[in-house]
Tab-separated table of C-alpha atoms and ligand atoms in Angstrom:
chain	number	residue	atom	x	y	z
A	227	UNK	CA	113.459	71.346	79.769
A	228	UNK	CA	110.337	73.363	79.126
A	229	UNK	CA	109.696	74.425	75.546
A	230	UNK	CA	109.296	78.201	75.483
A	231	UNK	CA	107.779	80.174	72.614
A	232	UNK	CA	108.193	83.941	72.641
A	233	UNK	CA	105.663	86.320	71.118
A	234	UNK	CA	107.225	89.715	70.420
A	235	UNK	CA	106.589	92.752	68.240
A	236	UNK	CA	109.771	94.806	68.306
A	237	UNK	CA	113.118	95.268	69.990
A	238	UNK	CA	113.164	91.985	71.894
A	239	UNK	CA	115.311	92.887	74.897
A	240	UNK	CA	113.075	90.829	77.206
A	241	UNK	CA	113.234	87.966	74.706
A	242	UNK	CA	117.021	88.281	74.793
A	243	UNK	CA	117.049	88.095	78.600
A	244	UNK	CA	114.896	84.942	78.572
A	245	UNK	CA	117.011	83.307	75.870
A	246	UNK	CA	120.218	84.173	77.720
A	247	UNK	CA	118.846	82.728	80.968
A	248	UNK	CA	118.017	79.466	79.153
A	249	UNK	CA	121.504	79.329	77.675
A	250	UNK	CA	123.280	79.940	80.981
A	251	UNK	CA	121.093	77.508	82.937
A	252	UNK	CA	119.220	80.062	85.074
A	253	UNK	CA	116.040	78.833	83.382
A	254	UNK	CA	115.436	75.117	82.854
A	255	UNK	CA	113.964	75.771	79.444
A	256	UNK	CA	114.709	76.260	75.800
A	257	UNK	CA	113.438	78.968	73.463
A	258	UNK	CA	112.097	76.841	70.606
A	259	UNK	CA	110.439	79.554	68.542
A	260	UNK	CA	109.669	83.228	68.133
A	261	UNK	CA	106.380	84.474	66.740
A	262	UNK	CA	106.396	88.067	65.593
A	263	UNK	CA	103.674	90.272	64.100
A	264	UNK	CA	106.084	92.637	62.300
A	265	UNK	CA	108.530	91.700	59.552
A	266	UNK	CA	111.686	93.693	60.216
A	267	UNK	CA	111.407	93.654	63.997
A	268	UNK	CA	114.741	93.512	65.808
A	269	UNK	CA	113.651	90.405	67.718
A	270	UNK	CA	113.806	88.468	64.419
A	271	UNK	CA	117.505	89.301	64.020
A	272	UNK	CA	118.053	88.076	67.550
A	273	UNK	CA	116.293	84.775	66.785
A	274	UNK	CA	118.506	84.283	63.728
A	275	UNK	CA	121.573	84.904	65.878
A	276	UNK	CA	120.327	82.284	68.386
A	277	UNK	CA	119.556	79.813	65.601
A	278	UNK	CA	115.978	79.685	66.790
A	279	UNK	CA	113.196	79.450	64.193
A	280	UNK	CA	110.811	82.354	63.896
A	281	UNK	CA	107.421	82.859	62.305
A	282	UNK	CA	106.216	86.243	61.063
A	283	UNK	CA	102.455	86.664	61.055
A	284	UNK	CA	101.246	90.110	60.057
A	285	UNK	CA	97.652	91.210	60.421
A	286	UNK	CA	97.718	92.872	56.998
A	287	UNK	CA	98.215	89.493	55.294
A	288	UNK	CA	94.819	88.320	56.485
A	289	UNK	CA	91.270	89.012	55.549
A	290	UNK	CA	90.239	89.640	59.156
A	291	UNK	CA	91.280	89.374	62.784
A	292	UNK	CA	89.851	85.872	63.173
A	293	UNK	CA	92.000	84.500	60.335
A	294	UNK	CA	95.038	86.270	61.833
A	295	UNK	CA	94.310	84.742	65.243
A	296	UNK	CA	93.898	81.304	63.659
A	297	UNK	CA	97.321	81.631	62.035
A	298	UNK	CA	98.912	82.691	65.326
A	299	UNK	CA	97.391	79.704	67.096
A	300	UNK	CA	98.502	77.318	64.376
A	301	UNK	CA	102.062	78.656	64.547
A	302	UNK	CA	102.120	78.427	68.340
A	303	UNK	CA	100.775	74.856	68.347
A	304	UNK	CA	103.396	73.830	65.773
A	305	UNK	CA	106.166	74.634	68.273
A	306	UNK	CA	104.541	72.453	70.978
A	307	UNK	CA	105.206	74.963	73.746
A	308	UNK	CA	105.001	74.308	77.457
A	309	UNK	CA	105.080	78.045	78.032
A	310	UNK	CA	104.340	81.091	75.880
A	311	UNK	CA	106.059	84.313	76.920
A	312	UNK	CA	104.687	87.582	75.600
A	313	UNK	CA	107.678	89.910	75.529
A	314	UNK	CA	106.848	93.306	74.097
A	315	UNK	CA	104.004	91.759	72.132
A	316	UNK	CA	101.808	94.766	71.476
A	317	UNK	CA	98.511	93.008	70.842
A	318	UNK	CA	95.736	91.478	72.844
A	319	UNK	CA	95.929	87.684	72.651
A	320	UNK	CA	93.070	85.977	70.841
A	321	UNK	CA	90.749	83.938	73.001
A	322	UNK	CA	91.548	80.950	70.798
A	323	UNK	CA	95.180	81.068	71.996
A	324	UNK	CA	94.249	81.631	75.629
A	325	UNK	CA	91.866	78.677	75.601
A	326	UNK	CA	94.387	76.434	73.838
A	327	UNK	CA	97.076	77.190	76.446
A	328	UNK	CA	95.318	77.731	79.773
A	329	UNK	CA	97.685	79.089	82.447
A	330	UNK	CA	100.569	78.719	80.054
A	331	UNK	CA	100.804	82.247	78.689
A	332	UNK	CA	102.602	84.933	80.664
A	333	UNK	CA	103.235	88.592	79.925
A	334	UNK	CA	105.351	91.451	81.180
A	335	UNK	CA	103.815	94.884	81.459
A	336	UNK	CA	105.800	98.047	82.285
A	337	UNK	CA	103.541	99.197	85.121
A	338	UNK	CA	102.359	98.074	88.517
A	339	UNK	CA	99.082	96.489	87.442
A	340	UNK	CA	96.199	97.026	87.776
A	341	UNK	CA	97.361	100.622	87.190
A	342	UNK	CA	98.131	101.817	83.666
A	343	UNK	CA	96.964	99.010	81.446
A	344	UNK	CA	97.393	99.273	77.703
A	345	UNK	CA	99.818	101.258	75.594
A	346	UNK	CA	102.383	103.779	76.884
A	347	UNK	CA	102.123	102.596	80.473
A	348	UNK	CA	105.233	104.550	81.468
A	349	UNK	CA	103.837	107.761	79.955
A	350	UNK	CA	100.564	107.147	81.790
A	351	UNK	CA	102.545	106.852	85.044
A	352	UNK	CA	104.368	110.157	84.415
A	353	UNK	CA	101.103	111.892	83.557
A	354	UNK	CA	99.400	110.549	86.672
A	355	UNK	CA	102.244	111.903	88.809
A	356	UNK	CA	102.811	108.647	90.684
A	357	UNK	CA	106.009	108.440	92.721
A	358	UNK	CA	106.432	104.674	92.369
A	359	UNK	CA	106.261	102.765	89.082
A	360	UNK	CA	107.510	99.347	88.009
A	361	UNK	CA	106.754	96.197	86.095
A	362	UNK	CA	104.415	93.243	86.455
A	363	UNK	CA	104.734	89.678	85.218
A	364	UNK	CA	101.338	88.008	85.075
A	365	UNK	CA	99.375	85.139	83.590
A	366	UNK	CA	97.396	86.276	80.588
A	367	UNK	CA	93.653	86.450	81.043
A	368	UNK	CA	91.087	87.382	78.454
A	369	UNK	CA	90.940	91.084	79.417
A	370	UNK	CA	93.537	93.749	78.599
A	371	UNK	CA	96.607	93.317	80.825
A	372	UNK	CA	94.783	91.284	83.433
A	373	UNK	CA	95.219	87.822	84.906
A	374	UNK	CA	96.891	86.490	88.053
A	375	UNK	CA	100.027	88.426	89.036
A	376	UNK	CA	103.244	86.418	89.383
A	377	UNK	CA	105.685	89.122	90.471
A	378	UNK	CA	106.085	92.898	90.569
A	379	UNK	CA	109.126	95.109	90.913
A	380	UNK	CA	108.854	98.760	91.931
A	381	UNK	CA	111.123	101.636	90.914
A	382	UNK	CA	111.025	105.291	92.034
A	383	UNK	CA	109.772	108.046	89.769
A	384	UNK	CA	111.810	111.255	90.026
A	385	UNK	CA	110.539	114.765	89.451
A	386	UNK	CA	112.690	115.262	86.379
A	387	UNK	CA	111.809	111.908	84.787
A	388	UNK	CA	110.644	111.778	81.205
A	389	UNK	CA	108.883	108.861	79.577
A	390	UNK	CA	112.299	107.708	78.311
A	391	UNK	CA	114.205	107.902	81.580
A	392	UNK	CA	111.418	106.159	83.477
A	393	UNK	CA	111.082	103.486	80.764
A	394	UNK	CA	114.806	102.775	80.994
A	395	UNK	CA	114.667	102.441	84.798
A	396	UNK	CA	111.710	100.056	84.540
A	397	UNK	CA	113.285	98.034	81.701
A	398	UNK	CA	116.358	97.392	83.829
A	399	UNK	CA	114.057	95.644	86.312
A	400	UNK	CA	111.956	93.933	83.652
A	401	UNK	CA	114.720	91.611	82.501
A	402	UNK	CA	115.604	90.029	85.876
A	403	UNK	CA	111.964	90.069	86.933
A	404	UNK	CA	110.824	88.193	83.814
A	405	UNK	CA	113.702	85.729	84.118
A	406	UNK	CA	112.789	84.985	87.757
A	407	UNK	CA	109.169	84.341	86.802
A	408	UNK	CA	110.090	82.079	83.878
A	409	UNK	CA	112.603	80.200	86.021
A	410	UNK	CA	109.937	79.611	88.684
A	411	UNK	CA	107.473	78.460	86.021
A	412	UNK	CA	109.996	76.001	84.635
A	413	UNK	CA	110.587	74.610	88.137
A	414	UNK	CA	106.811	74.065	88.419
A	415	UNK	CA	106.698	76.458	91.359
A	416	UNK	CA	103.972	78.824	90.240
A	417	UNK	CA	100.479	78.488	91.570
A	418	UNK	CA	97.152	80.155	90.869
A	419	UNK	CA	94.766	80.155	93.823
A	420	UNK	CA	96.876	77.464	95.419
A	421	UNK	CA	97.058	75.127	92.435
A	422	UNK	CA	100.249	74.371	90.558
A	423	UNK	CA	99.934	75.541	86.984
A	424	UNK	CA	102.672	73.651	85.183
A	425	UNK	CA	104.198	70.244	85.463
A	426	UNK	CA	101.199	67.960	85.093
A	427	UNK	CA	100.176	69.224	81.641
A	428	UNK	CA	103.487	68.874	79.806
A	429	UNK	CA	103.094	66.777	76.687
A	430	UNK	CA	106.828	65.986	76.581
B	548	GAR	C1	108.836	96.422	77.437
B	548	GAR	O1	108.967	97.567	78.227
B	548	GAR	C2	107.563	95.684	77.774
B	548	GAR	O2	107.278	95.681	79.153
B	548	GAR	C3	106.552	96.489	77.025
B	548	GAR	O3	107.169	96.780	75.796
B	548	GAR	C4	108.576	96.814	75.970
B	548	GAR	C5	109.195	95.831	75.014
B	548	GAR	O4	110.604	95.887	75.051
B	548	GAR	N1	105.340	95.739	76.840
B	548	GAR	C6	104.132	96.296	76.792
B	548	GAR	O5	103.956	97.495	76.863
B	548	GAR	C7	102.992	95.319	76.635
B	548	GAR	N2	101.734	95.993	76.682
B	548	GAR	P1	111.460	94.685	74.459
B	548	GAR	O6	110.909	94.407	73.054
B	548	GAR	O7	112.861	95.235	74.396
B	548	GAR	O8	111.327	93.506	75.376
C-alpha cells in the first residue's frame, strides 16, 4: 500500500473521499497523516475520527515563511509518504517540499486549468461567463496551480448559477475525480511525458 499524506486547510471533504476510498479498497493506499495549517479546521476532526495522526503547522507560529516551510517539510518527511495529496490546501507549496518529493505531490483545483488559477476559482468562472467549468487534478509544479494535468471533469454552468451552486456542482465531481487519480497513482499507472512517476521510488 502507498503511504498517503494529506495537506488540507479546512473542511476536508476531498480528504474524506480519499480516506474512504482507501478504507473500501478503491485505492491501494493508506492515509498515514494529515498536515493542516489551521488549528480548528474540520479536517482535523475527521482525522481524529479515522484514528490518523495529524500535525498542525500555522504560519503565525514562525518567524518567517522559510521557517514555516521547513516545519512543513519536516512533518511531511516524518510520515514517509509515497504520495502527498493537497486537498483544499490553500497555500502555495514551498519549493523545499516540491524538490523533496518530485512527482509525488498532487492537487485538486476547482477549475479547468489553466483557466482560473488561484483563489475563488468558481467565482472567477461565474464572472468570466464561461458555460463549462469543472475540476482538475494535477501534479504540483513550482508555479501557482500549474504542473502536469492528470484528469479533468467538466460540469455545465447555468445562467442562474451563483458561486455556491456552481461550487457544489463542481465539488460533486471533485471527489470521484480525485479518487480516480489517487487510485491510478497507487497502481503506478500515471506517467509524465511518457515516464512512470511512481513505483520505482518507493522507499517501502
Ligand atoms: C475544494 O473545492 C478544492 O478544489 C478547493 O478548495 C475546496 C476544498 O474543499 N481547492 C482550492 O481552491 C485550491 N486552490 P474540501 O476541504 O471540502 O476538500
